[in-house]
CSV table of C-alpha atoms in Angstrom, one decimal:
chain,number,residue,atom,x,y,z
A,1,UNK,CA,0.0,0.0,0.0
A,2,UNK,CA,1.4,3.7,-0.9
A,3,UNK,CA,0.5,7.1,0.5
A,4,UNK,CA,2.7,9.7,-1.3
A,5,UNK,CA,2.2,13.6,-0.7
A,6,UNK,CA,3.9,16.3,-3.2
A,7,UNK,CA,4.0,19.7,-3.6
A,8,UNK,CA,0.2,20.3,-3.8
A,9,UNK,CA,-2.2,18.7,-1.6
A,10,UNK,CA,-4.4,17.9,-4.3
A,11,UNK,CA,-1.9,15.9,-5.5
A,12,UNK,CA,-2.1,13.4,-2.8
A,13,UNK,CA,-2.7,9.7,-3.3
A,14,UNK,CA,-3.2,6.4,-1.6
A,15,UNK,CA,-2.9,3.6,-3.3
A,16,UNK,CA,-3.1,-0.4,-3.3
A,17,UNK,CA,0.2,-0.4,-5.4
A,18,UNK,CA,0.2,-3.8,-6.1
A,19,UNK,CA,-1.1,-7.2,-5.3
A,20,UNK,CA,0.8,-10.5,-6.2
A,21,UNK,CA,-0.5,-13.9,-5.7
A,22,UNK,CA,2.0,-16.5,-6.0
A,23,UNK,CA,1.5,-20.1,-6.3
A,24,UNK,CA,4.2,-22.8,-6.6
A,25,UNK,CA,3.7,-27.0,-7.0
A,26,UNK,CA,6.2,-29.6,-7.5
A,27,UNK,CA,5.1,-32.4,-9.4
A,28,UNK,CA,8.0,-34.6,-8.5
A,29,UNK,CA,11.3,-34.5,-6.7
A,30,UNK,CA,12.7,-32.5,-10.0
A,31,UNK,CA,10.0,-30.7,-11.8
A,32,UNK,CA,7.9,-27.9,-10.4
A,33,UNK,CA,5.4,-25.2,-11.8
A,34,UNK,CA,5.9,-21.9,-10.6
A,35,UNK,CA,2.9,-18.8,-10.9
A,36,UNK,CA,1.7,-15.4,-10.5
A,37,UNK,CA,-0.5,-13.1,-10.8
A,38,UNK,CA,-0.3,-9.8,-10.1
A,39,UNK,CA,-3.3,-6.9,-9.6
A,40,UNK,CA,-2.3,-3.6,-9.7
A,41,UNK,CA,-4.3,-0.1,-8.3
A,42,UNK,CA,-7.0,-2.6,-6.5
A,43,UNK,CA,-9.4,-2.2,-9.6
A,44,UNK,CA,-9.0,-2.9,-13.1
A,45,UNK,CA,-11.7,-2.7,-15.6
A,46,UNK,CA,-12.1,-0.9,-18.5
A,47,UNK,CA,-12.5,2.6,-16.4
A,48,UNK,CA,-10.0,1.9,-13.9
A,49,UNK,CA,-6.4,2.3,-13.6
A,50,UNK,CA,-5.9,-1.1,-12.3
A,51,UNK,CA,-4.0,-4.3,-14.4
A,52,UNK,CA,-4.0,-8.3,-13.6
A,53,UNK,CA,-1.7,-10.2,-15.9
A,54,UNK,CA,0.3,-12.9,-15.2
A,55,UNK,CA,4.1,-12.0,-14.2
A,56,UNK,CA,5.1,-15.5,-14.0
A,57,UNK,CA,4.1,-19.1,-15.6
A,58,UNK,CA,7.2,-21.6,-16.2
A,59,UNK,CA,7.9,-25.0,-15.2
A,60,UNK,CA,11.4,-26.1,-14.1
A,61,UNK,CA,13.0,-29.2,-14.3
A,62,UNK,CA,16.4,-29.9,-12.0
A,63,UNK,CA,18.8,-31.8,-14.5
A,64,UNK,CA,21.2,-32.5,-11.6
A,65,UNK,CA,22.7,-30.9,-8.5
A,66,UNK,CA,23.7,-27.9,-10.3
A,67,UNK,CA,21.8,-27.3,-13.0
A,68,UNK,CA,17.9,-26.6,-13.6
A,69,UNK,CA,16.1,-25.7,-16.8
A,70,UNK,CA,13.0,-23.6,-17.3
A,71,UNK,CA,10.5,-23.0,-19.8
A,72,UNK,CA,7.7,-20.4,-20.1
A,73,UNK,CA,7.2,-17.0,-18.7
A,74,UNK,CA,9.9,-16.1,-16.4
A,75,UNK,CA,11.4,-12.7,-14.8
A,76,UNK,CA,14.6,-12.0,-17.1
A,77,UNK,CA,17.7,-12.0,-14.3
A,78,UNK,CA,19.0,-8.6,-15.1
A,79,UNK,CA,20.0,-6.3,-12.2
A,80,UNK,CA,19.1,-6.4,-8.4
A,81,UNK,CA,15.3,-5.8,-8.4
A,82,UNK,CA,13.6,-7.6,-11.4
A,83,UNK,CA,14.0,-11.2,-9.7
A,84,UNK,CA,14.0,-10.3,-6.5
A,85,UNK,CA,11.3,-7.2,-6.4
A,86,UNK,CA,9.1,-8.1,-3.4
A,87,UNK,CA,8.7,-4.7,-1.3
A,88,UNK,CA,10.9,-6.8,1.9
A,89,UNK,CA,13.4,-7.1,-0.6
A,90,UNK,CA,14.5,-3.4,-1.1
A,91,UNK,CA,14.7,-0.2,0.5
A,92,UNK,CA,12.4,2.9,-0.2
A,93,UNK,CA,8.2,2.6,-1.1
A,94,UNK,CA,8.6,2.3,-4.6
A,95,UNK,CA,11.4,0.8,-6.9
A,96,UNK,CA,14.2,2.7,-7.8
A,97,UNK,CA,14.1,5.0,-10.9
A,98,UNK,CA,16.9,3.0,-12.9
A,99,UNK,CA,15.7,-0.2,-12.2
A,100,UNK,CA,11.8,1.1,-13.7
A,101,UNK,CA,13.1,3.6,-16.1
A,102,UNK,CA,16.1,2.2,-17.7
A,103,UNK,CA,15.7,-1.9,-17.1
A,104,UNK,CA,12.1,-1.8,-16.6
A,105,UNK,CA,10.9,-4.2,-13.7
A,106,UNK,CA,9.2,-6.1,-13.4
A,107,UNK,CA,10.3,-7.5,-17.0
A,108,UNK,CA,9.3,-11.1,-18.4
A,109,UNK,CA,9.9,-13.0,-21.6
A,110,UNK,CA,8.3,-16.4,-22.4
A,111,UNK,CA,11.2,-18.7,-23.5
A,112,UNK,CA,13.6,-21.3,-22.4
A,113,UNK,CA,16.5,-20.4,-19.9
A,114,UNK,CA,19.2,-22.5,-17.6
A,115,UNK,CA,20.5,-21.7,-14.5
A,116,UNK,CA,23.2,-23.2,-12.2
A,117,UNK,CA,26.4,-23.0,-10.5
A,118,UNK,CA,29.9,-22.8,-12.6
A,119,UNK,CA,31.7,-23.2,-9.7
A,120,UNK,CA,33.9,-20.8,-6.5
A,121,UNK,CA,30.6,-19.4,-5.8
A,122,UNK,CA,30.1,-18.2,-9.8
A,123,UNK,CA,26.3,-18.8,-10.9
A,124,UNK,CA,25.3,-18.1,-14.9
A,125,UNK,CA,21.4,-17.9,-16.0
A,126,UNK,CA,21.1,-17.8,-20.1
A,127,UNK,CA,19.0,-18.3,-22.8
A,128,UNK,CA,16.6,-17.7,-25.6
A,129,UNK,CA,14.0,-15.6,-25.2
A,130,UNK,CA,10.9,-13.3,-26.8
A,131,UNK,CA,12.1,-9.8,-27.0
A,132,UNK,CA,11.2,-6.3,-27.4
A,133,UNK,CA,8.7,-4.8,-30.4
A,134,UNK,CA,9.7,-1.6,-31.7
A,135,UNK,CA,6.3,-1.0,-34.0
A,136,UNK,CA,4.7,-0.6,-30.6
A,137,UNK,CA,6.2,2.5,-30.3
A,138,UNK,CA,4.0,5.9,-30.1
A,139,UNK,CA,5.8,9.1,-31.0
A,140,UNK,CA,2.7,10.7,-29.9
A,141,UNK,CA,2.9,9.7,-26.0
A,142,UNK,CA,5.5,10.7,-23.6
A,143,UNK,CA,5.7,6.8,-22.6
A,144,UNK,CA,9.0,6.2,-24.2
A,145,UNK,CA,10.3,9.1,-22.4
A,146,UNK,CA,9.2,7.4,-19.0
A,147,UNK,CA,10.8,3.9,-20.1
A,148,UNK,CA,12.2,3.1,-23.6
A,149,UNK,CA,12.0,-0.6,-23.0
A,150,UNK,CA,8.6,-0.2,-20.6
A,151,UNK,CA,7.0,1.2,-23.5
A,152,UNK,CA,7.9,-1.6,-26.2
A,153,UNK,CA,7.9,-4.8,-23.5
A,154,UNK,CA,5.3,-7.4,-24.9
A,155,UNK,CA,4.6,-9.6,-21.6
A,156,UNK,CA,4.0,-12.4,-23.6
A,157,UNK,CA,0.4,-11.0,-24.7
A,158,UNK,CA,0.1,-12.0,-28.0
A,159,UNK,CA,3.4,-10.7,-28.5
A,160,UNK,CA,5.4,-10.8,-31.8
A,161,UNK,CA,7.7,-13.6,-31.5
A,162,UNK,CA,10.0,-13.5,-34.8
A,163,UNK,CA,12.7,-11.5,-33.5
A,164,UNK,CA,14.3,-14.1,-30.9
A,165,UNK,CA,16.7,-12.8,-28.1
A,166,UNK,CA,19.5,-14.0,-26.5
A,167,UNK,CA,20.6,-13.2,-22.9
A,168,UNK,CA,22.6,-14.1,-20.0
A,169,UNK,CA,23.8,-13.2,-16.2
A,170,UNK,CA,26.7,-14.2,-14.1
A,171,UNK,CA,26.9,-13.8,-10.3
A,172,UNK,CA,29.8,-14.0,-8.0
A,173,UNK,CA,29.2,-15.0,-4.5
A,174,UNK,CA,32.6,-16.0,-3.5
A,175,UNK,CA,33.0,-14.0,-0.3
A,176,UNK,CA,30.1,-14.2,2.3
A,177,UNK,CA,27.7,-11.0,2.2
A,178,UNK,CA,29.6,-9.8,-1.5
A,179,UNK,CA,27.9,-10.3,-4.7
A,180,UNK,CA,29.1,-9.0,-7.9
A,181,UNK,CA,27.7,-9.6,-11.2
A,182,UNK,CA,25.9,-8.1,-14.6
A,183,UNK,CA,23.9,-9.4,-17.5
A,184,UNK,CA,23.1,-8.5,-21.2
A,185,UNK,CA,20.3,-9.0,-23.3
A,186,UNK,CA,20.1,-8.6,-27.1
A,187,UNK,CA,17.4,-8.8,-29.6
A,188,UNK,CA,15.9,-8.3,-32.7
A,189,UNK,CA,12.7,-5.6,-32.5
A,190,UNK,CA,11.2,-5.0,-35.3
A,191,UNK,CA,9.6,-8.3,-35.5
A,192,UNK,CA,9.9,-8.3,-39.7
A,193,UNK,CA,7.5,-5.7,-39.5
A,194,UNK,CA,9.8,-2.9,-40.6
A,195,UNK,CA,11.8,-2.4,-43.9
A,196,UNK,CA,14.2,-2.1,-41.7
A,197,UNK,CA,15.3,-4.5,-39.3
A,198,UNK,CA,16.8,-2.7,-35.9
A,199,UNK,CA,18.4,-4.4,-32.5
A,200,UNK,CA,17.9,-3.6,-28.7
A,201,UNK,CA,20.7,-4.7,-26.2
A,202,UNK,CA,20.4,-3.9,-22.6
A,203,UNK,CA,23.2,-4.4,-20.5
A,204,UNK,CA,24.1,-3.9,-16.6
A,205,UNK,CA,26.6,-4.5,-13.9
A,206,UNK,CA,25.8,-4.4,-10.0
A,207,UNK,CA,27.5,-5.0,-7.1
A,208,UNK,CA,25.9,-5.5,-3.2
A,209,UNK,CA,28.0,-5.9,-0.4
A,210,UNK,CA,26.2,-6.4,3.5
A,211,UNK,CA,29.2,-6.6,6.0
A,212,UNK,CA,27.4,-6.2,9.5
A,213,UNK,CA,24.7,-3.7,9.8
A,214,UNK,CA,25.6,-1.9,6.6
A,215,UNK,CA,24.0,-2.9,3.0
A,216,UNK,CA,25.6,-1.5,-0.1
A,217,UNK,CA,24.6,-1.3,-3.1
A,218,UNK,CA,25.9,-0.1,-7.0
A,219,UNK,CA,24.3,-0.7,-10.1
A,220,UNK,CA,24.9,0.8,-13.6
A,221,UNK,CA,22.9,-0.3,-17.0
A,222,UNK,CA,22.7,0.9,-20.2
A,223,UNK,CA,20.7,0.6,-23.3
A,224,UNK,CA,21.0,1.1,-27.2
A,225,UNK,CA,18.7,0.6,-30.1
A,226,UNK,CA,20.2,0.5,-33.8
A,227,UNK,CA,19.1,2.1,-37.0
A,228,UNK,CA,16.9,4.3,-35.2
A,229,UNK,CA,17.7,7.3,-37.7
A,230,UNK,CA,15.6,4.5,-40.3
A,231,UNK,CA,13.1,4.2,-37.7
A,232,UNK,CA,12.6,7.5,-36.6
A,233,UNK,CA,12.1,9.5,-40.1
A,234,UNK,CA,8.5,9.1,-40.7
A,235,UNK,CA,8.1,10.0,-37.0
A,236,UNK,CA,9.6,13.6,-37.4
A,237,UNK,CA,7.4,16.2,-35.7
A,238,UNK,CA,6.1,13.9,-33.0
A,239,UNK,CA,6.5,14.4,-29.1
A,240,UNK,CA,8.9,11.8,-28.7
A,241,UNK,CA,11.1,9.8,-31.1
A,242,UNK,CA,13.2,6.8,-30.3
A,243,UNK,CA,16.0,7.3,-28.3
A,244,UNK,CA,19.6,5.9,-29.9
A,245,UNK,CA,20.8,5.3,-26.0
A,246,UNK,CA,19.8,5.5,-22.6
A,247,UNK,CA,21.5,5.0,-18.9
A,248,UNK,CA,21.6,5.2,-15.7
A,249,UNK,CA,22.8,4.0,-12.2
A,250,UNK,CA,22.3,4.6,-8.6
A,251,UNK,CA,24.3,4.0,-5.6
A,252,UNK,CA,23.0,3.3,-2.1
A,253,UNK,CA,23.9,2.6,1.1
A,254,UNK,CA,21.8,1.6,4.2
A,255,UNK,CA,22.3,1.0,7.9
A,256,UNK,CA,20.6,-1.2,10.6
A,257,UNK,CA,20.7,1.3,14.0
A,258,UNK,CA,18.8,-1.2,16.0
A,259,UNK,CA,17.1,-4.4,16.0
A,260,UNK,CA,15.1,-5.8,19.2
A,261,UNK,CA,13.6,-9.6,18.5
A,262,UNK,CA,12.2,-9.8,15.3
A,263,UNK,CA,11.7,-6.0,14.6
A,264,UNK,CA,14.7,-3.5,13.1
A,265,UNK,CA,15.5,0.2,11.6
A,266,UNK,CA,17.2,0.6,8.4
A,267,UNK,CA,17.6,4.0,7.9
A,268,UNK,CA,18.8,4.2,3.7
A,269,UNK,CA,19.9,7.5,1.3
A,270,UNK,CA,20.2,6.5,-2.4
A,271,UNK,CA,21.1,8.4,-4.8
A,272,UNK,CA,20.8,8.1,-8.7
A,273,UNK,CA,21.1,9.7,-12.0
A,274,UNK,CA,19.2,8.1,-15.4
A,275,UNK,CA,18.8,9.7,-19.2
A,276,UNK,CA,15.7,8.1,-21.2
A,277,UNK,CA,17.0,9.6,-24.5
A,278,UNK,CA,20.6,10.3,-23.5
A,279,UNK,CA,21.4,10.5,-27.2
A,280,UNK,CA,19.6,10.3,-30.7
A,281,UNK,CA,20.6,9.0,-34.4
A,282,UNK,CA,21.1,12.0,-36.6
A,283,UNK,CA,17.9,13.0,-38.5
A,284,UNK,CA,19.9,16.0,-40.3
A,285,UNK,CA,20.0,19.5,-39.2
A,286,UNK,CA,16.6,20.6,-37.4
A,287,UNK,CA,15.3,17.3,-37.3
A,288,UNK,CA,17.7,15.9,-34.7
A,289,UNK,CA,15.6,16.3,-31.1
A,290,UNK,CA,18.1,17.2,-28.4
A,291,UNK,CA,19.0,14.5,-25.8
A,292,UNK,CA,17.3,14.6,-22.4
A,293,UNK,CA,18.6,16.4,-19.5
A,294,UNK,CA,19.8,13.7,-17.4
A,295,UNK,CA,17.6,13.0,-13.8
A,296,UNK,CA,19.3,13.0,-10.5
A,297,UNK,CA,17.7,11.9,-7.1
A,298,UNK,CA,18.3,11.7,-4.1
A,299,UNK,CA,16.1,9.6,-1.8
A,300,UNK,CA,16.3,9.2,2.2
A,301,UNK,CA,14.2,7.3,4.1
A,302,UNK,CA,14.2,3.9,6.3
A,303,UNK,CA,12.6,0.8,6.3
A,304,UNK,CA,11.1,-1.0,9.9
A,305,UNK,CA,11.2,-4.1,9.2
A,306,UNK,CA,8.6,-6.4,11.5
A,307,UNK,CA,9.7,-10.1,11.2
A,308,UNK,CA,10.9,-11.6,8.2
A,309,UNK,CA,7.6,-10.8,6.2
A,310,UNK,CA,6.0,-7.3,6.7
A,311,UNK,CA,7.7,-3.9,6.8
A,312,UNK,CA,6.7,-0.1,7.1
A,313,UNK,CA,8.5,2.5,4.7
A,314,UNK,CA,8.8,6.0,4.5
A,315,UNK,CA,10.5,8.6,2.2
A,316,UNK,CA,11.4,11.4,1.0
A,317,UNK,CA,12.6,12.0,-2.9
A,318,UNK,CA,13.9,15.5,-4.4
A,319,UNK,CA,14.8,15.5,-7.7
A,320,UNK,CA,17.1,18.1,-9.6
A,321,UNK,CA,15.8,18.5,-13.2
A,322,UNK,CA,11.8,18.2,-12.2
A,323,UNK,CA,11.5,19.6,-8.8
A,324,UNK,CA,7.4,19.4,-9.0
A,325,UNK,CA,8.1,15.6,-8.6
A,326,UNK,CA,9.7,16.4,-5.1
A,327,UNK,CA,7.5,14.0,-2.7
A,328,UNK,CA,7.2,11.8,0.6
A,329,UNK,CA,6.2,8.5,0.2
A,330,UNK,CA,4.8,6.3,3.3
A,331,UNK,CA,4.5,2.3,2.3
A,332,UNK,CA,3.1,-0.8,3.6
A,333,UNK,CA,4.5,-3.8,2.3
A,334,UNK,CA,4.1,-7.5,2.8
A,335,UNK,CA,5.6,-11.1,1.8
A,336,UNK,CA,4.8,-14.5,2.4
């Protein structure tokens, strides 16, 4: 649940966020189905804000003490958040801006992927995938500006699947409380759709480190679409064009002051700079748009965390390009 106040109080919200129902079954000793299904806003109908759609649907079958393979609809293991996004999982009410923005989470793709252990505390997840569909894009919304990718993501409904991707993620958990890692995925997007046929590769690299009290955190990813100069000329004159890059990355550190029993105080600042459209192809001289002011935030806040399953947040966000979006967020968050 979300409260969030900004500059005007008629701006004020509360809202049911979210809602995930997870299921999970094993059919045997190797082989189990995993589900969700997630409602967003509380309502959704045809006047309402609100979504359901299914987040996950894949089965997975363990081929032998280290490696498992999966098929269906799956959360693609880029970055910190998009596997692991449950609000007990991260600090702040919502998600941060360049794991929404720039890799846009919660992301699936229906496909086949495996995942196991290489060895010295090294993991890899990889495989092929559906991907990304540029034709979805609308020059006449400020969507792409919010997130390139969230604005051309399929979810697997109906989605065009002739473009295949390719992606892949290794993890380093060698030294207890470190992990390092990144992933990349590449694709295909115009679905043979387009005379011209144009790619989209996302890439990241993060690193987490939780020695004691302290949790730290980095992350950087970046995005590029080719032949977007192709792409974007019949588009001229429309509110926003595809971008030819975009990037970001945040840093964050947080603190635990005090714990009693099952209850604790994490008191957290992050801060974090992203570009939607931090460069375009060249459309010739007036046509060009100019790249995006880049976004910086800071965000403070803490999380109270009440057992394992159920915490309390509350923040406060300025931002330096926009500062209408200056807010205070108060969350309610739960996981089971």
């Amino acid at each position: 649940m979300l409260f969030r106040s900004k500059g005007h109080s008629q701006d004020t919200q509360a809202d049911v966020r979210r809602f995930v129902l997870g299921l999970q079954h094993r059919l045997d000793d190797k082989t189990k189905v995993v589900g969700e299904i997630e409602i967003e806003h509380a309502v959704a109908s045809a006047d309402d804000p609100g979504e359901v759609e299914i987040e996950q649907a894949y089965v997975e079958r363990q081929l032998n003490a280290d490696w498992a393979v999966r098929g269906g609809l799956f959360l693609v293991p880029l970055g910190l958040l998009n596997e692991n996004h449950e609000p007990t999982a991260y600090y702040g009410v919502e998600r941060n801006f360049v794991e929404t923005a720039i890799i846009p989470t919660t992301w699936r793709e229906g496909g086949v992927q495996f995942a196991g252990a290489v060895g010295e505390g090294l993991t890899l997840q990889a495989g092929l995938s559906t991907g990304f569909n540029l034709n979805k894009w609308d020059a006449t919304s400020t969507e792409g500006q919010e997130s390139p990718l969230g604005a051309i993501h399929q979810e697997l409904a109906l989605a065009q699947a002739k473009d295949i991707a390719v992606f892949g993620a290794l993890n380093w958990r060698g030294i207890p409380g470190l992990q390092l890692g990144g992933g990349v995925f590449t694709g295909g997007a115009t679905q043979g759709q387009a005379a011209t046929s144009a790619r989209v590769t996302l890439w990241e690299t993060h690193a987490r480190w939780t020695p004691g009290r302290w949790d730290l955190s980095a992350l950087y990813a970046r995005g590029d679409i080719s032949h977007t100069a192709e792409l974007n000329a019949p588009l001229v004159g429309g509110t926003s064009l595809i971008p030819k890059s975009f990037d970001g990355g945040y840093l964050q550190a947080a603190y635990k002051v005090w714990s009693q029993g099952d209850y604790a105080i994490s008191p957290f600042v992050r801060w974090e700079r992203f570009n939607t459209a931090k460069s375009y192809a060249d459309l010739g001289a007036g046509l060009t748009p100019a790249p995006l002011t880049a976004e910086r935030v800071w965000t403070a806040g803490a999380n109270f965390a009440i057992g394992s399953g159920f915490v309390v947040k509350a923040d406060v966000q300025r931002f330096q390009r926009d500062s209408a979006n200056d807010r205070f967020d108060l969350g309610l968050g739960w996981s089971f």
